[in-house]
Amino acid sequence: EETLPLLPPVVRDVVELLLLTGARVGEMTGLRAIELDMSGDVWLYKPVRHKNAWRGAKYKRTILFGPKAQAIVRKYLKPRLEAFLFSPAEQEAMIADAKRAARKTKVQPSQMNRRKARPKKKPGERFDSDDINNAIKRACKRAGLPIWHTHQLRHTAAREITRRYGLDSARAVLGHKSLQMTADYAGI
């Protein structure tokens, strides 16, 4: 919680979604609107790529989005359904807009557009797990906090779901095949 205010806006929302859903970071950064079923009260996200996809059709993964998660996702829905919801380019634009809005002096004409014509590295169309974890690491260092990792969010979600709804519910949400794996995640 102390790290959240120091995270870039899109990364902060990804972290909050990871806590709410118990998803893996790769599943969340690969989220596209085309993979979301928004027809019910609880939205269903069926990622095409996930950890056990190589095992075949028998291992389908479904991630549930309740009202809090839906509110976060709504901010990122795009007209192009195939586009990744969480984009580094979009985050860069959000940060630049926030800085511009916070300016106390008028922007000089020569500084209206200071983007490089051919930057060495352009922001990609989607985040990967390293991008999210590096942003967390920077925020932790800035705050003087111990560095934590996105894998810990899945364990935290497992503990919270187990505490509130029981081990079997946590197993279903996390997509585990065995209760023992869920118990290990929940620290039982």
Short mmCIF file of N, CA and C in Angstrom, two decimals:
data_model
loop_
_atom_site.label_atom_id
_atom_site.label_comp_id
_atom_site.label_asym_id
_atom_site.label_seq_id
_atom_site.Cartn_x
_atom_site.Cartn_y
_atom_site.Cartn_z
N GLU A 1 0.82 -1.20 0.00
CA GLU A 1 0.00 0.00 0.00
C GLU A 1 0.86 1.26 0.00
N GLU A 2 2.01 1.20 0.67
CA GLU A 2 2.89 2.37 0.68
C GLU A 2 3.55 2.58 -0.68
N THR A 3 3.66 1.52 -1.46
CA THR A 3 4.31 1.60 -2.76
C THR A 3 3.35 2.14 -3.82
N LEU A 4 2.07 1.86 -3.71
CA LEU A 4 1.10 2.21 -4.76
C LEU A 4 1.14 3.67 -5.21
N PRO A 5 1.17 4.65 -4.31
CA PRO A 5 1.19 6.04 -4.78
C PRO A 5 2.44 6.40 -5.59
N LEU A 6 3.50 5.64 -5.43
CA LEU A 6 4.76 5.93 -6.12
C LEU A 6 4.88 5.22 -7.46
N LEU A 7 3.92 4.36 -7.78
CA LEU A 7 3.95 3.63 -9.05
C LEU A 7 3.36 4.48 -10.16
N PRO A 8 3.85 4.30 -11.39
CA PRO A 8 3.21 4.97 -12.53
C PRO A 8 1.75 4.53 -12.62
N PRO A 9 0.87 5.34 -13.20
CA PRO A 9 -0.58 5.09 -13.13
C PRO A 9 -1.04 3.74 -13.69
N VAL A 10 -0.55 3.34 -14.84
CA VAL A 10 -1.00 2.07 -15.43
C VAL A 10 -0.47 0.89 -14.62
N VAL A 11 0.80 0.98 -14.21
CA VAL A 11 1.39 -0.10 -13.39
C VAL A 11 0.62 -0.23 -12.08
N ARG A 12 0.25 0.89 -11.49
CA ARG A 12 -0.52 0.87 -10.23
C ARG A 12 -1.84 0.11 -10.43
N ASP A 13 -2.52 0.37 -11.55
CA ASP A 13 -3.78 -0.33 -11.81
C ASP A 13 -3.56 -1.82 -12.07
N VAL A 14 -2.48 -2.17 -12.74
CA VAL A 14 -2.17 -3.60 -12.96
C VAL A 14 -1.93 -4.27 -11.61
N VAL A 15 -1.19 -3.62 -10.72
CA VAL A 15 -0.91 -4.18 -9.39
C VAL A 15 -2.21 -4.38 -8.62
N GLU A 16 -3.09 -3.40 -8.68
CA GLU A 16 -4.37 -3.54 -7.97
C GLU A 16 -5.19 -4.68 -8.55
N LEU A 17 -5.18 -4.84 -9.86
CA LEU A 17 -5.91 -5.96 -10.47
C LEU A 17 -5.31 -7.30 -10.06
N LEU A 18 -4.00 -7.37 -9.96
CA LEU A 18 -3.36 -8.62 -9.53
C LEU A 18 -3.80 -8.99 -8.11
N LEU A 19 -3.91 -8.00 -7.25
CA LEU A 19 -4.38 -8.25 -5.88
C LEU A 19 -5.84 -8.67 -5.85
N LEU A 20 -6.65 -8.04 -6.68
CA LEU A 20 -8.09 -8.34 -6.68
C LEU A 20 -8.41 -9.70 -7.30
N THR A 21 -7.65 -10.10 -8.30
CA THR A 21 -7.99 -11.31 -9.07
C THR A 21 -7.14 -12.52 -8.75
N GLY A 22 -5.97 -12.32 -8.18
CA GLY A 22 -5.07 -13.45 -7.95
C GLY A 22 -4.42 -13.94 -9.23
N ALA A 23 -4.46 -13.15 -10.28
CA ALA A 23 -3.89 -13.54 -11.57
C ALA A 23 -2.37 -13.44 -11.55
N ARG A 24 -1.74 -14.09 -12.51
CA ARG A 24 -0.30 -13.95 -12.72
C ARG A 24 -0.07 -12.67 -13.52
N VAL A 25 1.08 -12.06 -13.35
CA VAL A 25 1.37 -10.79 -14.01
C VAL A 25 1.31 -10.93 -15.53
N GLY A 26 1.79 -12.03 -16.08
CA GLY A 26 1.75 -12.23 -17.53
C GLY A 26 0.33 -12.33 -18.07
N GLU A 27 -0.55 -12.91 -17.27
CA GLU A 27 -1.96 -13.00 -17.67
C GLU A 27 -2.58 -11.61 -17.73
N MET A 28 -2.25 -10.78 -16.76
CA MET A 28 -2.87 -9.46 -16.68
C MET A 28 -2.30 -8.51 -17.73
N THR A 29 -0.99 -8.57 -17.98
CA THR A 29 -0.42 -7.65 -18.97
C THR A 29 -0.83 -8.06 -20.39
N GLY A 30 -1.29 -9.28 -20.57
CA GLY A 30 -1.76 -9.73 -21.88
C GLY A 30 -3.24 -9.53 -22.09
N LEU A 31 -3.90 -8.86 -21.17
CA LEU A 31 -5.35 -8.66 -21.24
C LEU A 31 -5.75 -7.83 -22.46
N ARG A 32 -6.70 -8.37 -23.21
CA ARG A 32 -7.28 -7.66 -24.36
C ARG A 32 -8.80 -7.77 -24.23
N ALA A 33 -9.51 -6.75 -24.65
CA ALA A 33 -10.96 -6.70 -24.51
C ALA A 33 -11.64 -7.87 -25.23
N ILE A 34 -11.04 -8.35 -26.30
CA ILE A 34 -11.63 -9.44 -27.07
C ILE A 34 -11.71 -10.74 -26.25
N GLU A 35 -10.88 -10.86 -25.22
CA GLU A 35 -10.86 -12.05 -24.37
C GLU A 35 -11.74 -11.91 -23.14
N LEU A 36 -12.44 -10.80 -23.01
CA LEU A 36 -13.30 -10.54 -21.85
C LEU A 36 -14.76 -10.85 -22.18
N ASP A 37 -15.40 -11.58 -21.29
CA ASP A 37 -16.85 -11.79 -21.39
C ASP A 37 -17.48 -10.87 -20.36
N MET A 38 -18.09 -9.77 -20.85
CA MET A 38 -18.65 -8.75 -19.97
C MET A 38 -20.17 -8.86 -19.87
N SER A 39 -20.72 -10.02 -20.17
CA SER A 39 -22.17 -10.18 -20.22
C SER A 39 -22.82 -10.34 -18.84
N GLY A 40 -22.08 -10.78 -17.85
CA GLY A 40 -22.68 -11.02 -16.53
C GLY A 40 -22.26 -10.00 -15.49
N ASP A 41 -22.73 -10.22 -14.26
CA ASP A 41 -22.33 -9.34 -13.15
C ASP A 41 -20.84 -9.46 -12.87
N VAL A 42 -20.31 -10.67 -13.02
CA VAL A 42 -18.87 -10.92 -12.88
C VAL A 42 -18.32 -11.15 -14.28
N TRP A 43 -17.30 -10.35 -14.65
CA TRP A 43 -16.71 -10.51 -15.97
C TRP A 43 -15.74 -11.69 -15.95
N LEU A 44 -15.66 -12.38 -17.06
CA LEU A 44 -14.77 -13.54 -17.20
C LEU A 44 -13.69 -13.22 -18.22
N TYR A 45 -12.46 -13.44 -17.82
CA TYR A 45 -11.31 -13.25 -18.71
C TYR A 45 -10.69 -14.61 -18.95
N LYS A 46 -10.71 -15.03 -20.20
CA LYS A 46 -10.15 -16.34 -20.58
C LYS A 46 -8.92 -16.09 -21.45
N PRO A 47 -7.75 -15.96 -20.80
CA PRO A 47 -6.55 -15.65 -21.58
C PRO A 47 -6.18 -16.79 -22.53
N VAL A 48 -5.79 -16.41 -23.73
CA VAL A 48 -5.34 -17.41 -24.71
C VAL A 48 -4.00 -17.98 -24.27
N ARG A 49 -3.12 -17.08 -23.78
CA ARG A 49 -1.81 -17.51 -23.29
C ARG A 49 -1.80 -17.48 -21.77
N HIS A 50 -1.45 -18.60 -21.19
CA HIS A 50 -1.29 -18.67 -19.75
C HIS A 50 -0.33 -19.81 -19.43
N LYS A 51 0.05 -19.93 -18.20
CA LYS A 51 1.10 -20.85 -17.78
C LYS A 51 0.86 -22.29 -18.24
N ASN A 52 -0.36 -22.77 -18.17
CA ASN A 52 -0.64 -24.17 -18.50
C ASN A 52 -1.29 -24.37 -19.87
N ALA A 53 -1.24 -23.37 -20.73
CA ALA A 53 -1.86 -23.48 -22.06
C ALA A 53 -1.23 -24.62 -22.87
N TRP A 54 0.04 -24.89 -22.65
CA TRP A 54 0.74 -25.95 -23.38
C TRP A 54 0.17 -27.34 -23.08
N ARG A 55 -0.57 -27.47 -22.00
CA ARG A 55 -1.13 -28.77 -21.63
C ARG A 55 -2.38 -29.13 -22.44
N GLY A 56 -2.89 -28.17 -23.19
CA GLY A 56 -4.03 -28.46 -24.05
C GLY A 56 -5.34 -27.89 -23.54
N ALA A 57 -6.42 -28.26 -24.24
CA ALA A 57 -7.76 -27.72 -23.96
C ALA A 57 -8.26 -28.08 -22.57
N LYS A 58 -7.71 -29.13 -21.98
CA LYS A 58 -8.13 -29.57 -20.64
C LYS A 58 -7.84 -28.49 -19.58
N TYR A 59 -6.82 -27.66 -19.82
CA TYR A 59 -6.41 -26.66 -18.85
C TYR A 59 -6.82 -25.26 -19.31
N LYS A 60 -8.07 -24.95 -19.15
CA LYS A 60 -8.58 -23.61 -19.47
C LYS A 60 -8.39 -22.73 -18.23
N ARG A 61 -8.07 -21.49 -18.44
CA ARG A 61 -7.88 -20.55 -17.33
C ARG A 61 -8.95 -19.47 -17.43
N THR A 62 -9.64 -19.24 -16.34
CA THR A 62 -10.64 -18.17 -16.29
C THR A 62 -10.34 -17.29 -15.08
N ILE A 63 -10.24 -16.00 -15.33
CA ILE A 63 -9.98 -15.02 -14.28
C ILE A 63 -11.25 -14.19 -14.11
N LEU A 64 -11.68 -14.04 -12.86
CA LEU A 64 -12.94 -13.35 -12.56
C LEU A 64 -12.69 -11.89 -12.18
N PHE A 65 -13.49 -11.00 -12.75
CA PHE A 65 -13.42 -9.58 -12.43
C PHE A 65 -14.72 -9.15 -11.77
N GLY A 66 -14.64 -8.83 -10.48
CA GLY A 66 -15.79 -8.30 -9.76
C GLY A 66 -15.90 -6.80 -10.00
N PRO A 67 -16.79 -6.13 -9.26
CA PRO A 67 -17.04 -4.70 -9.47
C PRO A 67 -15.80 -3.81 -9.36
N LYS A 68 -14.93 -4.05 -8.38
CA LYS A 68 -13.73 -3.21 -8.22
C LYS A 68 -12.78 -3.39 -9.40
N ALA A 69 -12.59 -4.63 -9.81
CA ALA A 69 -11.71 -4.91 -10.95
C ALA A 69 -12.31 -4.35 -12.24
N GLN A 70 -13.62 -4.45 -12.38
CA GLN A 70 -14.29 -3.92 -13.58
C GLN A 70 -14.10 -2.41 -13.69
N ALA A 71 -14.15 -1.72 -12.57
CA ALA A 71 -13.97 -0.26 -12.58
C ALA A 71 -12.58 0.11 -13.09
N ILE A 72 -11.58 -0.67 -12.73
CA ILE A 72 -10.22 -0.41 -13.21
C ILE A 72 -10.14 -0.71 -14.70
N VAL A 73 -10.66 -1.85 -15.12
CA VAL A 73 -10.57 -2.27 -16.52
C VAL A 73 -11.31 -1.29 -17.43
N ARG A 74 -12.44 -0.78 -16.99
CA ARG A 74 -13.24 0.15 -17.82
C ARG A 74 -12.41 1.36 -18.28
N LYS A 75 -11.48 1.81 -17.44
CA LYS A 75 -10.66 2.97 -17.79
C LYS A 75 -9.79 2.71 -19.02
N TYR A 76 -9.53 1.44 -19.31
CA TYR A 76 -8.57 1.10 -20.36
C TYR A 76 -9.20 0.45 -21.59
N LEU A 77 -10.52 0.28 -21.59
CA LEU A 77 -11.17 -0.33 -22.75
C LEU A 77 -10.97 0.57 -23.96
N LYS A 78 -10.69 -0.05 -25.09
CA LYS A 78 -10.39 0.67 -26.32
C LYS A 78 -11.35 0.22 -27.42
N PRO A 79 -11.55 1.05 -28.43
CA PRO A 79 -12.42 0.63 -29.55
C PRO A 79 -11.87 -0.59 -30.29
N ARG A 80 -10.54 -0.69 -30.39
CA ARG A 80 -9.93 -1.85 -31.05
C ARG A 80 -9.83 -3.00 -30.05
N LEU A 81 -10.69 -3.99 -30.18
CA LEU A 81 -10.79 -5.08 -29.20
C LEU A 81 -9.54 -5.93 -29.10
N GLU A 82 -8.72 -5.97 -30.15
CA GLU A 82 -7.52 -6.81 -30.15
C GLU A 82 -6.34 -6.13 -29.45
N ALA A 83 -6.46 -4.84 -29.15
CA ALA A 83 -5.37 -4.09 -28.53
C ALA A 83 -5.21 -4.51 -27.07
N PHE A 84 -3.95 -4.51 -26.62
CA PHE A 84 -3.69 -4.78 -25.21
C PHE A 84 -4.20 -3.61 -24.39
N LEU A 85 -4.84 -3.90 -23.27
CA LEU A 85 -5.42 -2.84 -22.45
C LEU A 85 -4.35 -1.97 -21.79
N PHE A 86 -3.28 -2.59 -21.33
CA PHE A 86 -2.26 -1.86 -20.58
C PHE A 86 -1.05 -1.63 -21.46
N SER A 87 -0.87 -0.37 -21.87
CA SER A 87 0.15 -0.01 -22.85
C SER A 87 1.18 0.94 -22.25
N PRO A 88 2.48 0.64 -22.42
CA PRO A 88 3.52 1.57 -21.97
C PRO A 88 3.44 2.92 -22.68
N ALA A 89 3.07 2.91 -23.96
CA ALA A 89 2.95 4.17 -24.70
C ALA A 89 1.84 5.03 -24.10
N GLU A 90 0.74 4.39 -23.75
CA GLU A 90 -0.38 5.11 -23.14
C GLU A 90 0.02 5.68 -21.78
N GLN A 91 0.78 4.90 -21.01
CA GLN A 91 1.24 5.37 -19.71
C GLN A 91 2.17 6.56 -19.87
N GLU A 92 3.06 6.50 -20.84
CA GLU A 92 3.98 7.61 -21.09
C GLU A 92 3.20 8.89 -21.41
N ALA A 93 2.16 8.75 -22.22
CA ALA A 93 1.32 9.91 -22.57
C ALA A 93 0.59 10.44 -21.34
N MET A 94 0.10 9.54 -20.48
CA MET A 94 -0.60 9.97 -19.26
C MET A 94 0.33 10.77 -18.35
N ILE A 95 1.56 10.28 -18.20
CA ILE A 95 2.53 10.95 -17.34
C ILE A 95 2.88 12.33 -17.91
N ALA A 96 3.09 12.39 -19.23
CA ALA A 96 3.41 13.67 -19.88
C ALA A 96 2.25 14.66 -19.72
N ASP A 97 1.01 14.18 -19.88
CA ASP A 97 -0.16 15.05 -19.72
C ASP A 97 -0.26 15.58 -18.28
N ALA A 98 0.01 14.71 -17.31
CA ALA A 98 -0.06 15.12 -15.90
C ALA A 98 1.01 16.16 -15.60
N LYS A 99 2.20 15.96 -16.15
CA LYS A 99 3.27 16.94 -15.93
C LYS A 99 2.91 18.27 -16.57
N ARG A 100 2.36 18.20 -17.77
CA ARG A 100 1.99 19.44 -18.46
C ARG A 100 0.88 20.17 -17.69
N ALA A 101 -0.09 19.43 -17.16
CA ALA A 101 -1.19 20.04 -16.41
C ALA A 101 -0.69 20.67 -15.11
N ALA A 102 0.38 20.12 -14.54
CA ALA A 102 0.90 20.63 -13.27
C ALA A 102 1.87 21.80 -13.45
N ARG A 103 2.18 22.14 -14.68
CA ARG A 103 3.09 23.26 -14.94
C ARG A 103 2.57 24.55 -14.33
N LYS A 104 3.45 25.35 -13.85
CA LYS A 104 3.07 26.64 -13.28
C LYS A 104 3.30 27.78 -14.27
N THR A 105 4.12 27.51 -15.28
CA THR A 105 4.40 28.53 -16.28
C THR A 105 3.88 28.08 -17.63
N LYS A 106 3.70 29.02 -18.50
CA LYS A 106 3.21 28.73 -19.85
C LYS A 106 4.28 27.95 -20.63
N VAL A 107 3.84 27.02 -21.46
CA VAL A 107 4.76 26.25 -22.29
C VAL A 107 5.25 27.14 -23.43
N GLN A 108 6.55 27.22 -23.60
CA GLN A 108 7.14 28.01 -24.67
C GLN A 108 6.90 27.32 -26.01
N PRO A 109 6.69 28.07 -27.09
CA PRO A 109 6.44 27.45 -28.40
C PRO A 109 7.53 26.46 -28.82
N SER A 110 8.77 26.76 -28.47
CA SER A 110 9.87 25.86 -28.86
C SER A 110 9.83 24.54 -28.10
N GLN A 111 9.06 24.50 -27.02
CA GLN A 111 9.00 23.29 -26.21
C GLN A 111 7.66 22.57 -26.33
N MET A 112 6.83 22.97 -27.27
CA MET A 112 5.52 22.36 -27.44
C MET A 112 5.63 20.85 -27.69
N ASN A 113 6.53 20.47 -28.56
CA ASN A 113 6.70 19.04 -28.85
C ASN A 113 8.19 18.73 -28.85
N ARG A 114 8.68 18.20 -27.75
CA ARG A 114 10.10 17.92 -27.61
C ARG A 114 10.42 16.45 -27.80
N ARG A 115 9.47 15.72 -28.33
CA ARG A 115 9.74 14.31 -28.58
C ARG A 115 10.82 14.16 -29.64
N LYS A 116 11.62 13.14 -29.47
CA LYS A 116 12.68 12.88 -30.45
C LYS A 116 12.05 12.32 -31.73
N ALA A 117 12.60 12.71 -32.85
CA ALA A 117 12.07 12.23 -34.13
C ALA A 117 12.26 10.72 -34.27
N ARG A 118 13.42 10.25 -33.87
CA ARG A 118 13.71 8.80 -33.95
C ARG A 118 14.31 8.33 -32.63
N PRO A 119 13.47 8.09 -31.64
CA PRO A 119 14.02 7.65 -30.35
C PRO A 119 14.65 6.26 -30.47
N LYS A 120 15.68 6.02 -29.66
CA LYS A 120 16.36 4.72 -29.68
C LYS A 120 15.43 3.62 -29.22
N LYS A 121 14.60 3.93 -28.24
CA LYS A 121 13.67 2.94 -27.72
C LYS A 121 12.28 3.56 -27.60
N LYS A 122 11.33 2.96 -28.28
CA LYS A 122 9.95 3.42 -28.20
C LYS A 122 9.20 2.54 -27.20
N PRO A 123 8.21 3.10 -26.49
CA PRO A 123 7.42 2.25 -25.60
C PRO A 123 6.64 1.23 -26.42
N GLY A 124 6.56 0.02 -25.92
CA GLY A 124 5.89 -1.05 -26.63
C GLY A 124 4.38 -0.96 -26.55
N GLU A 125 3.73 -1.93 -27.18
CA GLU A 125 2.27 -1.95 -27.18
C GLU A 125 1.72 -2.65 -25.94
N ARG A 126 2.59 -3.37 -25.21
CA ARG A 126 2.15 -4.02 -23.98
C ARG A 126 3.30 -4.11 -23.00
N PHE A 127 2.94 -4.23 -21.74
CA PHE A 127 3.93 -4.43 -20.69
C PHE A 127 4.31 -5.91 -20.63
N ASP A 128 5.47 -6.20 -20.08
CA ASP A 128 5.77 -7.59 -19.73
C ASP A 128 6.05 -7.62 -18.22
N SER A 129 6.24 -8.80 -17.68
CA SER A 129 6.38 -8.92 -16.22
C SER A 129 7.61 -8.15 -15.72
N ASP A 130 8.68 -8.10 -16.51
CA ASP A 130 9.87 -7.35 -16.08
C ASP A 130 9.57 -5.86 -15.95
N ASP A 131 8.78 -5.32 -16.87
CA ASP A 131 8.42 -3.89 -16.81
C ASP A 131 7.70 -3.58 -15.49
N ILE A 132 6.74 -4.42 -15.14
CA ILE A 132 5.96 -4.20 -13.92
C ILE A 132 6.85 -4.34 -12.69
N ASN A 133 7.66 -5.40 -12.66
CA ASN A 133 8.53 -5.64 -11.50
C ASN A 133 9.61 -4.56 -11.36
N ASN A 134 10.13 -4.06 -12.47
CA ASN A 134 11.13 -2.98 -12.39
C ASN A 134 10.50 -1.69 -11.87
N ALA A 135 9.27 -1.40 -12.26
CA ALA A 135 8.58 -0.21 -11.74
C ALA A 135 8.35 -0.35 -10.24
N ILE A 136 7.99 -1.54 -9.80
CA ILE A 136 7.79 -1.79 -8.35
C ILE A 136 9.11 -1.61 -7.61
N LYS A 137 10.17 -2.14 -8.18
CA LYS A 137 11.50 -2.04 -7.55
C LYS A 137 11.91 -0.57 -7.39
N ARG A 138 11.71 0.24 -8.43
CA ARG A 138 12.04 1.67 -8.35
C ARG A 138 11.21 2.38 -7.29
N ALA A 139 9.91 2.05 -7.23
CA ALA A 139 9.03 2.69 -6.24
C ALA A 139 9.44 2.30 -4.82
N CYS A 140 9.79 1.04 -4.62
CA CYS A 140 10.23 0.59 -3.29
C CYS A 140 11.50 1.30 -2.86
N LYS A 141 12.45 1.44 -3.78
CA LYS A 141 13.70 2.14 -3.46
C LYS A 141 13.42 3.60 -3.12
N ARG A 142 12.54 4.25 -3.89
CA ARG A 142 12.18 5.65 -3.63
C ARG A 142 11.56 5.81 -2.24
N ALA A 143 10.76 4.82 -1.84
CA ALA A 143 10.06 4.90 -0.55
C ALA A 143 10.90 4.37 0.60
N GLY A 144 12.05 3.77 0.28
CA GLY A 144 12.89 3.18 1.33
C GLY A 144 12.26 1.94 1.93
N LEU A 145 11.52 1.19 1.10
CA LEU A 145 10.83 -0.02 1.54
C LEU A 145 11.55 -1.26 1.01
N PRO A 146 11.35 -2.40 1.67
CA PRO A 146 11.90 -3.64 1.11
C PRO A 146 11.29 -3.91 -0.27
N ILE A 147 12.11 -4.41 -1.18
CA ILE A 147 11.64 -4.66 -2.54
C ILE A 147 10.77 -5.91 -2.54
N TRP A 148 9.63 -5.81 -3.21
CA TRP A 148 8.74 -6.95 -3.34
C TRP A 148 8.50 -7.22 -4.82
N HIS A 149 7.86 -8.34 -5.10
CA HIS A 149 7.72 -8.84 -6.47
C HIS A 149 6.27 -9.18 -6.75
N THR A 150 5.88 -9.18 -8.02
CA THR A 150 4.48 -9.47 -8.37
C THR A 150 4.04 -10.87 -7.96
N HIS A 151 4.97 -11.82 -7.85
CA HIS A 151 4.56 -13.17 -7.40
C HIS A 151 3.96 -13.12 -6.00
N GLN A 152 4.43 -12.17 -5.19
CA GLN A 152 3.92 -12.05 -3.83
C GLN A 152 2.46 -11.59 -3.82
N LEU A 153 2.03 -10.90 -4.87
CA LEU A 153 0.64 -10.45 -4.94
C LEU A 153 -0.30 -11.65 -5.08
N ARG A 154 0.10 -12.64 -5.85
CA ARG A 154 -0.71 -13.86 -6.02
C ARG A 154 -0.84 -14.60 -4.69
N HIS A 155 0.25 -14.65 -3.94
CA HIS A 155 0.22 -15.30 -2.62
C HIS A 155 -0.65 -14.50 -1.65
N THR A 156 -0.56 -13.18 -1.71
CA THR A 156 -1.39 -12.33 -0.86
C THR A 156 -2.87 -12.52 -1.18
N ALA A 157 -3.19 -12.57 -2.48
CA ALA A 157 -4.58 -12.81 -2.89
C ALA A 157 -5.04 -14.18 -2.40
N ALA A 158 -4.17 -15.18 -2.48
CA ALA A 158 -4.53 -16.53 -2.01
C ALA A 158 -4.86 -16.51 -0.52
N ARG A 159 -4.03 -15.83 0.26
CA ARG A 159 -4.28 -15.75 1.71
C ARG A 159 -5.59 -15.04 2.00
N GLU A 160 -5.83 -13.93 1.31
CA GLU A 160 -7.05 -13.14 1.57
C GLU A 160 -8.31 -13.91 1.16
N ILE A 161 -8.29 -14.54 0.02
CA ILE A 161 -9.46 -15.30 -0.45
C ILE A 161 -9.71 -16.49 0.47
N THR A 162 -8.64 -17.17 0.89
CA THR A 162 -8.78 -18.30 1.81
C THR A 162 -9.36 -17.84 3.14
N ARG A 163 -8.86 -16.72 3.64
CA ARG A 163 -9.35 -16.20 4.93
C ARG A 163 -10.84 -15.86 4.85
N ARG A 164 -11.26 -15.22 3.75
CA ARG A 164 -12.64 -14.75 3.63
C ARG A 164 -13.62 -15.82 3.17
N TYR A 165 -13.19 -16.69 2.23
CA TYR A 165 -14.15 -17.60 1.60
C TYR A 165 -13.78 -19.08 1.68
N GLY A 166 -12.59 -19.38 2.16
CA GLY A 166 -12.20 -20.77 2.30
C GLY A 166 -11.21 -21.21 1.23
N LEU A 167 -10.56 -22.33 1.50
CA LEU A 167 -9.50 -22.84 0.65
C LEU A 167 -10.01 -23.27 -0.72
N ASP A 168 -11.19 -23.87 -0.78
CA ASP A 168 -11.70 -24.33 -2.06
C ASP A 168 -12.03 -23.16 -2.99
N SER A 169 -12.53 -22.08 -2.43
CA SER A 169 -12.80 -20.88 -3.24
C SER A 169 -11.50 -20.30 -3.78
N ALA A 170 -10.48 -20.25 -2.94
CA ALA A 170 -9.18 -19.75 -3.38
C ALA A 170 -8.62 -20.64 -4.49
N ARG A 171 -8.79 -21.95 -4.37
CA ARG A 171 -8.32 -22.87 -5.41
C ARG A 171 -9.00 -22.57 -6.73
N ALA A 172 -10.30 -22.33 -6.70
CA ALA A 172 -11.05 -22.04 -7.92
C ALA A 172 -10.60 -20.71 -8.55
N VAL A 173 -10.42 -19.69 -7.73
CA VAL A 173 -10.02 -18.38 -8.24
C VAL A 173 -8.62 -18.42 -8.83
N LEU A 174 -7.70 -19.09 -8.15
CA LEU A 174 -6.32 -19.13 -8.62
C LEU A 174 -6.11 -20.12 -9.77
N GLY A 175 -7.07 -21.00 -9.98
CA GLY A 175 -6.97 -21.95 -11.09
C GLY A 175 -6.10 -23.16 -10.79
N HIS A 176 -5.89 -23.46 -9.51
CA HIS A 176 -5.09 -24.62 -9.14
C HIS A 176 -5.88 -25.90 -9.31
N LYS A 177 -5.19 -26.97 -9.64
CA LYS A 177 -5.85 -28.28 -9.77
C LYS A 177 -5.92 -28.99 -8.42
N SER A 178 -4.99 -28.67 -7.51
CA SER A 178 -5.00 -29.36 -6.22
C SER A 178 -5.15 -28.36 -5.06
N LEU A 179 -5.81 -28.82 -4.02
CA LEU A 179 -5.95 -27.99 -2.81
C LEU A 179 -4.60 -27.77 -2.14
N GLN A 180 -3.70 -28.75 -2.25
CA GLN A 180 -2.39 -28.62 -1.62
C GLN A 180 -1.60 -27.43 -2.18
N MET A 181 -1.68 -27.24 -3.49
CA MET A 181 -0.99 -26.10 -4.11
C MET A 181 -1.58 -24.79 -3.57
N THR A 182 -2.87 -24.71 -3.46
CA THR A 182 -3.52 -23.51 -2.95
C THR A 182 -3.13 -23.30 -1.49
N ALA A 183 -3.08 -24.36 -0.72
CA ALA A 183 -2.67 -24.26 0.68
C ALA A 183 -1.23 -23.74 0.79
N ASP A 184 -0.35 -24.18 -0.12
CA ASP A 184 1.02 -23.68 -0.13
C ASP A 184 1.04 -22.19 -0.44
N TYR A 185 0.25 -21.77 -1.42
CA TYR A 185 0.18 -20.35 -1.78
C TYR A 185 -0.36 -19.53 -0.63
N ALA A 186 -1.35 -20.05 0.06
CA ALA A 186 -2.00 -19.31 1.16
C ALA A 186 -1.18 -19.37 2.45
N GLY A 187 -0.10 -20.16 2.43
CA GLY A 187 0.76 -20.25 3.62
C GLY A 187 0.16 -21.08 4.73
N ILE A 188 -0.66 -22.05 4.38
CA ILE A 188 -1.31 -22.91 5.40
C ILE A 188 -0.47 -24.17 5.60
#
